[in-house]
Amino acid sequence: LTISELTDGSIGLTISELTNGSIGLTISELTDGYIGLTISELTDGSIGLTISELTDGSIGLTISGLTDGSIGLTISELTDGPIGLTISELTDGSIGLTISELTDGSIGLTISDSGLIISELTDGYISLTISELTVGYIGLTISELTDGSIGLT
């Protein structure tokens, strides 16, 4: 256990990972006084958690995918402030989910493992694609036509 004083008088706390696999915790102060919290992934496969401050003062949260196939969650800030959420596909075939912000501020949703894509078209309409899976499940496509109407396949 290490407790050290930071340059502004606040406290930096470090609990290092022990050889028996106990948790490693680090709480450090960022340059503007915000708190960066890191709980690193342990050798026994326990979760790794990182909370860091983004340039505009908001919070970026990352829970990395663990070696045992547990979920990997990332919440990162986009350039204009909204949130981009990514749950990556795991090695055991679990679903991969991505929610990202489109250029006009709306939300694009992608679920890669099941083949589901919801993306925004240039005029603000929504295009939905459910691709045919390798196991033979149905493939559905809803796209916008040039005249603004909807094409269903």
mmCIF file of C-alpha atoms in Angstrom, residues 33 41 68 105 123 125 131 144:
data_model
loop_
_atom_site.group_PDB
_atom_site.id
_atom_site.type_symbol
_atom_site.label_atom_id
_atom_site.label_comp_id
_atom_site.label_asym_id
_atom_site.label_seq_id
_atom_site.Cartn_x
_atom_site.Cartn_y
_atom_site.Cartn_z
ATOM 1 C CA GLY A 33 -7.977 17.806 -10.197
ATOM 2 C CA GLU A 41 -6.805 -6.994 -14.672
ATOM 3 C CA ASP A 68 -11.759 -15.986 -19.464
ATOM 4 C CA GLY A 105 -25.801 13.559 -33.723
ATOM 5 C CA ASP A 123 -31.005 12.494 -45.077
ATOM 6 C CA TYR A 125 -33.644 8.162 -42.427
ATOM 7 C CA SER A 131 -27.806 -10.062 -42.768
ATOM 8 C CA GLU A 144 -34.246 4.029 -48.110
#
